[in-house]
Coordinates of N, CA and C and ligand atoms in Angstrom, one line a residue:
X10 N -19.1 -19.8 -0.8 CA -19.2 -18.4 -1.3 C -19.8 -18.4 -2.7
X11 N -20.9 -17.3 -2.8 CA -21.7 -17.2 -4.2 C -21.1 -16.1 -4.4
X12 N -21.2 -15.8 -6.3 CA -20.6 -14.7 -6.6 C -22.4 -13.9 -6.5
X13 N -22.1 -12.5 -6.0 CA -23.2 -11.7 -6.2 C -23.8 -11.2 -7.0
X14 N -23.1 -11.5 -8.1 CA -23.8 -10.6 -9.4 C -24.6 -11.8 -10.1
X15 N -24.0 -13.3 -10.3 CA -24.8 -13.9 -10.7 C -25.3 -15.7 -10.0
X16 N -24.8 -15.5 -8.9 CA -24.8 -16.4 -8.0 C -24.3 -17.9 -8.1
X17 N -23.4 -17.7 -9.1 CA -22.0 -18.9 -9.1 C -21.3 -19.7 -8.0
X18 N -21.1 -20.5 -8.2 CA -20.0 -21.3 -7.0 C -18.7 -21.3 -7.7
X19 N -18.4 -20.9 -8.7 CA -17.1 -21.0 -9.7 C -16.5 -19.8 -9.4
X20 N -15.6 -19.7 -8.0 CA -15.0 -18.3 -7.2 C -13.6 -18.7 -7.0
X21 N -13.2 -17.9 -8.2 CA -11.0 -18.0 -7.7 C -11.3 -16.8 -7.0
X22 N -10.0 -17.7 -5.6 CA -9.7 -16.5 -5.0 C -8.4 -15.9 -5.4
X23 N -8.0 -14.9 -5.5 CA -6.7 -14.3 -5.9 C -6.0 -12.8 -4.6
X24 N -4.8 -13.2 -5.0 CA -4.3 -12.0 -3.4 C -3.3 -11.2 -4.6
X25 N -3.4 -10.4 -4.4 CA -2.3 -9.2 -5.5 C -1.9 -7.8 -4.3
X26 N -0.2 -8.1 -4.4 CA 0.4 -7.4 -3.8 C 0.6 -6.3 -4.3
X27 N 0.0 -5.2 -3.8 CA 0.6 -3.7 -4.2 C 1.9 -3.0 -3.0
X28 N 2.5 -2.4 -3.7 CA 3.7 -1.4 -2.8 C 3.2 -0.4 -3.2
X29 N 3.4 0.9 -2.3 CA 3.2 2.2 -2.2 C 4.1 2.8 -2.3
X30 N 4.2 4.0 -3.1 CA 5.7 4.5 -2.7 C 5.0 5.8 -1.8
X31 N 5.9 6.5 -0.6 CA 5.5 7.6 -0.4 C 5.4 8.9 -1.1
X32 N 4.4 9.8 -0.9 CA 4.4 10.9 -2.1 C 5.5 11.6 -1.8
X33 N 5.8 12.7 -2.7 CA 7.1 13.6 -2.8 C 6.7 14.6 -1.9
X34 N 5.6 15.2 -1.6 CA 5.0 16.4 -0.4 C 5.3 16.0 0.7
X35 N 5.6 14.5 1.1 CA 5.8 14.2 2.4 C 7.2 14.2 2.6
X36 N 7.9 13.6 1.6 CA 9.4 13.8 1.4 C 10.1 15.0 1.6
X37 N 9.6 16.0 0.7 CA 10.1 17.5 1.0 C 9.6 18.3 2.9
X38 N 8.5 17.5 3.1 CA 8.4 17.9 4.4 C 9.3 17.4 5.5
X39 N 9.6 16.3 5.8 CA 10.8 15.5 6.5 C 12.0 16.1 6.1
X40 N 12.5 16.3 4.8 CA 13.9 17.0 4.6 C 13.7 18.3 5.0
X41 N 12.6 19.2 5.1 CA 12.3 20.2 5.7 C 12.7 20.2 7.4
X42 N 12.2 19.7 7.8 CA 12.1 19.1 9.3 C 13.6 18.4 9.6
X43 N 14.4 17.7 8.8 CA 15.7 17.4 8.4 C 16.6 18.7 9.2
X44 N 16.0 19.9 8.0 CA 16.8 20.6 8.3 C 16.5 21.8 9.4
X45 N 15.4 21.8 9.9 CA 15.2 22.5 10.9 C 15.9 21.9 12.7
X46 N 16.3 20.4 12.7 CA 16.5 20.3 13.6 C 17.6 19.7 13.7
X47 N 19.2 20.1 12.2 CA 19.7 19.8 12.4 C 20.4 18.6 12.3
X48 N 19.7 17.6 11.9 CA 20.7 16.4 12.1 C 19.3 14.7 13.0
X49 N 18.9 15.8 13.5 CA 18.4 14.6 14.4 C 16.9 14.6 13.9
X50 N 16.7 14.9 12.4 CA 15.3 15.1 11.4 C 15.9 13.7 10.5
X51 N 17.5 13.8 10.2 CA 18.0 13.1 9.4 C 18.2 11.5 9.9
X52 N 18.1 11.5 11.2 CA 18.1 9.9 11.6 C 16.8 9.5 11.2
X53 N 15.5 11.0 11.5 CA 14.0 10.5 10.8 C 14.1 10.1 9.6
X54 N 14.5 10.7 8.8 CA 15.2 10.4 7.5 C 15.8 9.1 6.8
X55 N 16.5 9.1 7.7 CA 16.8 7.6 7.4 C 16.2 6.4 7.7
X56 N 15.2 6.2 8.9 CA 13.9 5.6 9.0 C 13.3 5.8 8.1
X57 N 12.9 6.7 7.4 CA 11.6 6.8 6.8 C 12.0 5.9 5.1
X58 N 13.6 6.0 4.9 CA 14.0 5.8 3.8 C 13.6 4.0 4.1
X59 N 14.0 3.8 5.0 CA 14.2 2.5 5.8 C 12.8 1.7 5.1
X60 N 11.5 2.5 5.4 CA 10.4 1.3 5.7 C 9.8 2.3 4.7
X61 N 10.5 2.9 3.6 CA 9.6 3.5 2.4 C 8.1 2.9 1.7
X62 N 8.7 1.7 1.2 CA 8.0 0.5 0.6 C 6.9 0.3 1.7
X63 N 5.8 0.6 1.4 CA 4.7 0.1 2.1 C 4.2 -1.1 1.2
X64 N 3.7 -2.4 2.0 CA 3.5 -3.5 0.9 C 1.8 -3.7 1.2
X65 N 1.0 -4.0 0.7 CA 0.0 -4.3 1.0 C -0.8 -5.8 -0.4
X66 N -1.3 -6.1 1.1 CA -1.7 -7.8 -0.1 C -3.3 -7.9 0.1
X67 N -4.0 -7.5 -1.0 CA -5.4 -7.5 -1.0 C -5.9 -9.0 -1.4
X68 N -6.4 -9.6 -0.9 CA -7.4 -10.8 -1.1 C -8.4 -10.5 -2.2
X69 N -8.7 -10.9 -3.4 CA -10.0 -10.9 -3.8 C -10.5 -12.3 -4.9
X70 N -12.1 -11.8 -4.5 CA -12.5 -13.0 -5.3 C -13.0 -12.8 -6.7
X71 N -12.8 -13.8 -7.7 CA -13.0 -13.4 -8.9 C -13.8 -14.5 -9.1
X72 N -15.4 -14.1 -9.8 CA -16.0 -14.9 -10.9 C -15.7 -15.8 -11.9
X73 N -15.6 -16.9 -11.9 CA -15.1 -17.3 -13.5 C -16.4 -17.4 -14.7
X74 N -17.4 -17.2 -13.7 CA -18.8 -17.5 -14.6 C -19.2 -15.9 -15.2
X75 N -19.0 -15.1 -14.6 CA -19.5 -14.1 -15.4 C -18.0 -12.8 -15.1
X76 N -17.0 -13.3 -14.5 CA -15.9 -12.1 -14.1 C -15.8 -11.2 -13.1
X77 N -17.0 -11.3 -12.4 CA -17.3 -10.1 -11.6 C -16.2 -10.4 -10.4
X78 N -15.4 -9.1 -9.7 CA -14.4 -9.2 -8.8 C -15.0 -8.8 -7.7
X79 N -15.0 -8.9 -6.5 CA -15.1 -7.8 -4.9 C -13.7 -8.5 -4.2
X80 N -13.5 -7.8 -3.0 CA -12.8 -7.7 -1.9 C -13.2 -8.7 -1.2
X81 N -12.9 -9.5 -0.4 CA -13.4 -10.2 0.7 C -12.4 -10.2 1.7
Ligands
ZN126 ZN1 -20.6 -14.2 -11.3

């Protein structure tokens, strides 16, 4: 792998984990739906509390010769 900007072989790869949290519009929509159906919105509810944390692990490559980062 060459870096593209200045066509190096000196490429750290690096992976950096981001979490997501879900937005609050989606939140108030589910407790909405919560309460529209009673009880059986709130088992959704508690799933959704469940697997909130979305985790995501991006790969990328970094330049050491000139810095330049992309995705791979
Ligand atoms: Zn470079």
């Amino acid at each position: 792998m060459t870096c593209k900007n200045c066509g190096s072989n000196d490429i750290v790869i690096i992976s950096n984990t981001q979490s997501k949290n879900r937005s609050l519009g989606s939140w108030l929509l589910w407790i909405l739906f919560a309460f529209c159906t009673f009880g059986i919105g709130l088992l959704f509810l508690f799933f959704m509390t469940l697997t909130n944390k979305k985790t995501l692990t991006k790969t990328r490559a970094v330049c050491k010769n000139c810095g330049n980062q992309w995705d791979i």
